[in-house]
């Protein structure tokens, strides 16, 4: 952001913005600014997906921006790196901070730039602050590349393998569906605006079915809840296909015209589905055969039928195959013929973003750096240079420096005991761009103050609707905070990078983001624009594949099938004998991954870290509601409090996350227990593929305070 773009104080005005957070809705915001201070953040009533409403989290965004614990000046570590201890930092100036960073990175790059790793994700979903000048900087440096997998890459790879891209229904069309399967989604908490359209359909007579191992508040408000076992979604999809075939419910004309033909196409999938009668599905999923039959009958006969799939169900070993199978269901019944039929997991593939213009990969030249997976950062930070890897390759240089922005890996990455040990390395140079002293910032060498969404320019796409949005800076940056774009611009200058690519200001980046496919002036004037797409995008086929047909036999992936979890009573019975409970760890309703955990009003609603456990599992363990419990496996242990209820199905516990570790009961969170094994497609983490045991726990050790007592 240039000095000329900083807003001037005025008596009162309304500024258009966009929600930056990792949520399908990407709301359009209206920020009320009074005398240079943001006093209210509201949803834009004119933006159809937002229609004036915001989730509780984002409605508190001003509280987050003006939080008394905001990092507002560059900081340098002056004490040791020890998780769980109060970190010691001193304030320094920007010139000193940038000089030290440039000096350390320059010395490492002179030996091997691949020893430097960027680490970022969706702390902001904006194209400017999330994936523009930062990528240019690291490309020019020649640093290791980051495989950004931690949330959605299994589902994204599955959609691309099936439809040719991340595409789906229009959000507003769900209001006209007669059946909606809400699959792997707690929509009230994580997809509020879809829920509004689903409720409109319900009032018009539609049936809502929730498919989720947990009985969420969303499930409470649906007509039916199917509490399947974690990771068995692919088996359920195959069972539905079985019933569609044997009952003659296949739309043969649509399949013949728009689904891959031949012996490795629909014929192969049909044969696979016929091996999954309702009784087998029920046994695998923990349902009844009648529930499987009834769901298939509803799906075939209540037209138009729509599926709102979300990313929770792809966080298991077979998550990619499960998404492929579910994505094929609307093709088999011809649901795509109607605007209110089909499926939506992600709409992000509709947007004409120009990644080459924004990120400038040509700055790499002939170099081809290694790519490291953000989901295995725990292992990778502890690896020696040249270490042999399981696939027969070698690791390359030891990671000597990591630059973290838009992420909090110490809290959010799996198997966090290893992540902590990696970030505690005295020889690792760590730079963190942040709003607050998160678990990761506590272990940094340099912390740089970043702007919040109210303080910088950005442009946004969405994965839950088909509107592009622009976010205007509503207030001047607080303290010495700078946008990510400006931080990397300044750092590039200090590194001696004089390429013209680093001269682009944020307005120039905003014009480049869509490669001319979006009218930048119209977007700046209106704040949001709807993409020009057909109401029923696949009524006549035309999927973004090579031949326009849906793919069944995907290259390198074959015909989709059900894959059981890495860890489950059925796939690993010896492990389950010691750790018999499956654990899933969805976000608590008023948190968004690790964002908002330090906002007092939201943390007060959540109270303390909880583990939901069914009465049938609590009773034999002597666990009472509210009791402090120990959740453990071979990777570690986590202390929290039991919520004994039927929200968890028998055999499954729900660790609501993601609390900052230092705000937890014992300096841990649920990721102390998760593993670093990956999904079948997309190289994604398996957060909901995890076995644990639970026991009662003693009172906190002396010196530890319960989360609700922490400031």
Tab-separated table of N, CA and C in Angstrom, residues 249-318:
chain	number	residue	atom	x	y	z
A	249	UNK	N	-32.243	-46.384	-11.339
A	249	UNK	CA	-32.341	-44.939	-11.122
A	249	UNK	C	-31.232	-44.153	-11.834
A	250	UNK	N	-30.449	-44.802	-12.678
A	250	UNK	CA	-29.393	-44.109	-13.421
A	250	UNK	C	-30.011	-43.331	-14.581
A	251	UNK	N	-29.573	-42.079	-14.782
A	251	UNK	CA	-29.965	-41.307	-15.963
A	251	UNK	C	-29.054	-41.752	-17.109
A	252	UNK	N	-29.490	-42.786	-17.810
A	252	UNK	CA	-28.642	-43.410	-18.825
A	252	UNK	C	-28.247	-42.436	-19.929
A	253	UNK	N	-29.145	-41.527	-20.287
A	253	UNK	CA	-28.833	-40.590	-21.369
A	253	UNK	C	-27.729	-39.622	-20.952
A	254	UNK	N	-27.819	-39.108	-19.714
A	254	UNK	CA	-26.785	-38.168	-19.254
A	254	UNK	C	-25.446	-38.887	-19.135
A	255	UNK	N	-25.462	-40.092	-18.571
A	255	UNK	CA	-24.231	-40.854	-18.419
A	255	UNK	C	-23.610	-41.146	-19.787
A	256	UNK	N	-24.421	-41.564	-20.742
A	256	UNK	CA	-23.902	-41.902	-22.069
A	256	UNK	C	-23.268	-40.693	-22.748
A	257	UNK	N	-23.846	-39.527	-22.519
A	257	UNK	CA	-23.365	-38.325	-23.213
A	257	UNK	C	-22.211	-37.635	-22.496
A	258	UNK	N	-22.169	-37.737	-21.145
A	258	UNK	CA	-21.280	-36.837	-20.409
A	258	UNK	C	-20.363	-37.504	-19.395
A	259	UNK	N	-20.381	-38.832	-19.279
A	259	UNK	CA	-19.496	-39.555	-18.365
A	259	UNK	C	-18.581	-40.438	-19.196
A	260	UNK	N	-17.335	-40.546	-18.789
A	260	UNK	CA	-16.353	-41.341	-19.512
A	260	UNK	C	-16.887	-42.731	-19.815
A	261	UNK	N	-16.804	-43.131	-21.059
A	261	UNK	CA	-17.290	-44.438	-21.501
A	261	UNK	C	-16.124	-45.424	-21.571
A	262	UNK	N	-16.409	-46.602	-22.110
A	262	UNK	CA	-15.370	-47.605	-22.276
A	262	UNK	C	-15.233	-48.486	-21.050
A	263	UNK	N	-14.419	-49.546	-21.173
A	263	UNK	CA	-14.302	-50.524	-20.087
A	263	UNK	C	-13.710	-49.947	-18.807
A	264	UNK	N	-12.951	-48.842	-18.901
A	264	UNK	CA	-12.377	-48.230	-17.706
A	264	UNK	C	-13.163	-46.994	-17.272
A	265	UNK	N	-14.313	-46.768	-17.877
A	265	UNK	CA	-15.156	-45.643	-17.510
A	265	UNK	C	-16.290	-46.079	-16.606
A	266	UNK	N	-17.512	-45.675	-16.977
A	266	UNK	CA	-18.675	-45.976	-16.158
A	266	UNK	C	-18.842	-47.476	-15.945
A	267	UNK	N	-18.502	-48.284	-16.914
A	267	UNK	CA	-18.663	-49.733	-16.762
A	267	UNK	C	-17.832	-50.262	-15.603
A	268	UNK	N	-16.610	-49.770	-15.465
A	268	UNK	CA	-15.745	-50.221	-14.369
A	268	UNK	C	-16.270	-49.739	-13.024
A	269	UNK	N	-16.750	-48.497	-12.981
A	269	UNK	CA	-17.284	-47.972	-11.728
A	269	UNK	C	-18.563	-48.709	-11.340
A	270	UNK	N	-19.397	-49.021	-12.329
A	270	UNK	CA	-20.640	-49.758	-12.070
A	270	UNK	C	-20.341	-51.113	-11.438
A	271	UNK	N	-19.347	-51.798	-11.982
A	271	UNK	CA	-18.970	-53.107	-11.438
A	271	UNK	C	-18.478	-52.969	-9.998
A	272	UNK	N	-17.711	-51.919	-9.741
A	272	UNK	CA	-17.195	-51.689	-8.380
A	272	UNK	C	-18.342	-51.405	-7.415
A	273	UNK	N	-19.308	-50.607	-7.852
A	273	UNK	CA	-20.439	-50.262	-6.988
A	273	UNK	C	-21.284	-51.484	-6.645
A	274	UNK	N	-21.423	-52.401	-7.582
A	274	UNK	CA	-22.253	-53.584	-7.343
A	274	UNK	C	-21.671	-54.495	-6.263
A	275	UNK	N	-20.414	-54.265	-5.897
A	275	UNK	CA	-19.800	-55.035	-4.809
A	275	UNK	C	-20.106	-54.440	-3.438
A	276	UNK	N	-20.906	-53.355	-3.407
A	276	UNK	CA	-21.187	-52.664	-2.150
A	276	UNK	C	-22.699	-52.600	-1.896
A	277	UNK	N	-23.328	-53.735	-1.589
A	277	UNK	CA	-24.747	-53.700	-1.218
A	277	UNK	C	-24.932	-52.993	0.124
A	278	UNK	N	-26.158	-52.590	0.439
A	278	UNK	CA	-26.401	-51.809	1.667
A	278	UNK	C	-25.895	-52.482	2.937
A	279	UNK	N	-25.973	-53.798	3.010
A	279	UNK	CA	-25.535	-54.488	4.223
A	279	UNK	C	-24.024	-54.328	4.435
A	280	UNK	N	-23.248	-54.417	3.357
A	280	UNK	CA	-21.801	-54.232	3.483
A	280	UNK	C	-21.473	-52.789	3.852
A	281	UNK	N	-22.163	-51.869	3.223
A	281	UNK	CA	-21.949	-50.447	3.523
A	281	UNK	C	-22.282	-50.161	4.983
A	282	UNK	N	-23.415	-50.683	5.441
A	282	UNK	CA	-23.837	-50.447	6.816
A	282	UNK	C	-22.807	-50.971	7.794
A	283	UNK	N	-22.254	-52.139	7.520
A	283	UNK	CA	-21.258	-52.726	8.406
A	283	UNK	C	-19.985	-51.884	8.453
A	284	UNK	N	-19.589	-51.337	7.308
A	284	UNK	CA	-18.359	-50.541	7.253
A	284	UNK	C	-18.549	-49.156	7.856
A	285	UNK	N	-19.688	-48.555	7.594
A	285	UNK	CA	-19.913	-47.159	7.987
A	285	UNK	C	-20.519	-47.000	9.382
A	286	UNK	N	-21.044	-48.099	9.948
A	286	UNK	CA	-21.710	-47.969	11.235
A	286	UNK	C	-23.110	-47.413	11.113
A	287	UNK	N	-23.761	-47.679	9.992
A	287	UNK	CA	-25.140	-47.256	9.755
A	287	UNK	C	-26.023	-48.505	9.683
A	288	UNK	N	-27.291	-48.319	9.337
A	288	UNK	CA	-28.150	-49.463	9.054
A	288	UNK	C	-28.347	-49.579	7.552
A	289	UNK	N	-28.647	-50.780	7.104
A	289	UNK	CA	-28.888	-50.987	5.674
A	289	UNK	C	-30.078	-50.167	5.200
A	290	UNK	N	-31.078	-50.010	6.062
A	290	UNK	CA	-32.252	-49.215	5.680
A	290	UNK	C	-31.890	-47.742	5.511
A	291	UNK	N	-30.943	-47.250	6.312
A	291	UNK	CA	-30.511	-45.860	6.138
A	291	UNK	C	-29.838	-45.673	4.780
A	292	UNK	N	-29.050	-46.645	4.370
A	292	UNK	CA	-28.385	-46.560	3.059
A	292	UNK	C	-29.423	-46.614	1.942
A	293	UNK	N	-30.354	-47.546	2.037
A	293	UNK	CA	-31.393	-47.657	1.006
A	293	UNK	C	-32.254	-46.399	0.949
A	294	UNK	N	-32.634	-45.894	2.105
A	294	UNK	CA	-33.493	-44.711	2.143
A	294	UNK	C	-32.816	-43.486	1.572
A	295	UNK	N	-31.526	-43.322	1.878
A	295	UNK	CA	-30.795	-42.177	1.339
A	295	UNK	C	-30.701	-42.276	-0.180
A	296	UNK	N	-30.426	-43.458	-0.697
A	296	UNK	CA	-30.343	-43.638	-2.150
A	296	UNK	C	-31.685	-43.346	-2.810
A	297	UNK	N	-32.775	-43.820	-2.191
A	297	UNK	CA	-34.103	-43.572	-2.763
A	297	UNK	C	-34.396	-42.072	-2.790
A	298	UNK	N	-34.116	-41.394	-1.701
A	298	UNK	CA	-34.336	-39.943	-1.678
A	298	UNK	C	-33.497	-39.251	-2.748
A	299	UNK	N	-32.229	-39.662	-2.855
A	299	UNK	CA	-31.332	-38.994	-3.795
A	299	UNK	C	-31.807	-39.186	-5.239
A	300	UNK	N	-32.380	-40.338	-5.523
A	300	UNK	CA	-32.826	-40.625	-6.890
A	300	UNK	C	-34.169	-40.006	-7.224
A	301	UNK	N	-35.016	-39.787	-6.219
A	301	UNK	CA	-36.409	-39.425	-6.505
A	301	UNK	C	-36.784	-38.004	-6.113
A	302	UNK	N	-36.008	-37.353	-5.245
A	302	UNK	CA	-36.337	-35.980	-4.844
A	302	UNK	C	-35.502	-35.012	-5.675
A	303	UNK	N	-35.969	-34.709	-6.848
A	303	UNK	CA	-35.216	-33.855	-7.771
A	303	UNK	C	-35.780	-32.428	-7.763
A	304	UNK	N	-34.910	-31.434	-7.908
A	304	UNK	CA	-33.459	-31.538	-8.054
A	304	UNK	C	-32.761	-31.800	-6.716
A	305	UNK	N	-31.772	-32.686	-6.764
A	305	UNK	CA	-30.999	-33.062	-5.581
A	305	UNK	C	-29.618	-32.422	-5.657
A	306	UNK	N	-29.166	-31.893	-4.525
A	306	UNK	CA	-27.886	-31.187	-4.489
A	306	UNK	C	-27.053	-31.694	-3.318
A	307	UNK	N	-25.752	-31.647	-3.481
A	307	UNK	CA	-24.813	-32.043	-2.431
A	307	UNK	C	-23.945	-30.837	-2.094
A	308	UNK	N	-23.928	-30.470	-0.812
A	308	UNK	CA	-22.947	-29.477	-0.345
A	308	UNK	C	-21.888	-30.226	0.431
A	309	UNK	N	-20.790	-30.493	-0.250
A	309	UNK	CA	-19.671	-31.221	0.329
A	309	UNK	C	-18.695	-30.210	0.920
A	310	UNK	N	-18.103	-30.545	2.056
A	310	UNK	CA	-17.077	-29.663	2.597
A	310	UNK	C	-15.832	-30.475	2.929
A	311	UNK	N	-14.787	-29.771	3.362
A	311	UNK	CA	-13.466	-30.385	3.393
A	311	UNK	C	-13.219	-31.291	4.589
A	312	UNK	N	-14.123	-31.329	5.554
A	312	UNK	CA	-13.913	-32.204	6.693
A	312	UNK	C	-13.762	-33.659	6.305
A	313	UNK	N	-14.575	-34.110	5.335
A	313	UNK	CA	-14.585	-35.536	5.016
A	313	UNK	C	-13.369	-35.990	4.201
A	314	UNK	N	-12.533	-35.058	3.709
A	314	UNK	CA	-11.369	-35.486	2.930
A	314	UNK	C	-10.089	-35.504	3.772
A	315	UNK	N	-10.226	-35.347	5.089
A	315	UNK	CA	-9.049	-35.339	5.966
A	315	UNK	C	-8.799	-36.726	6.556
A	316	UNK	N	-8.788	-37.722	5.691
A	316	UNK	CA	-8.520	-39.105	6.057
A	316	UNK	C	-7.797	-39.749	4.885
A	317	UNK	N	-7.225	-40.914	5.113
A	317	UNK	CA	-6.388	-41.548	4.087
A	317	UNK	C	-7.086	-41.604	2.731
A	318	UNK	N	-8.340	-42.037	2.691
A	318	UNK	CA	-9.050	-42.186	1.425
A	318	UNK	C	-9.876	-40.988	1.040
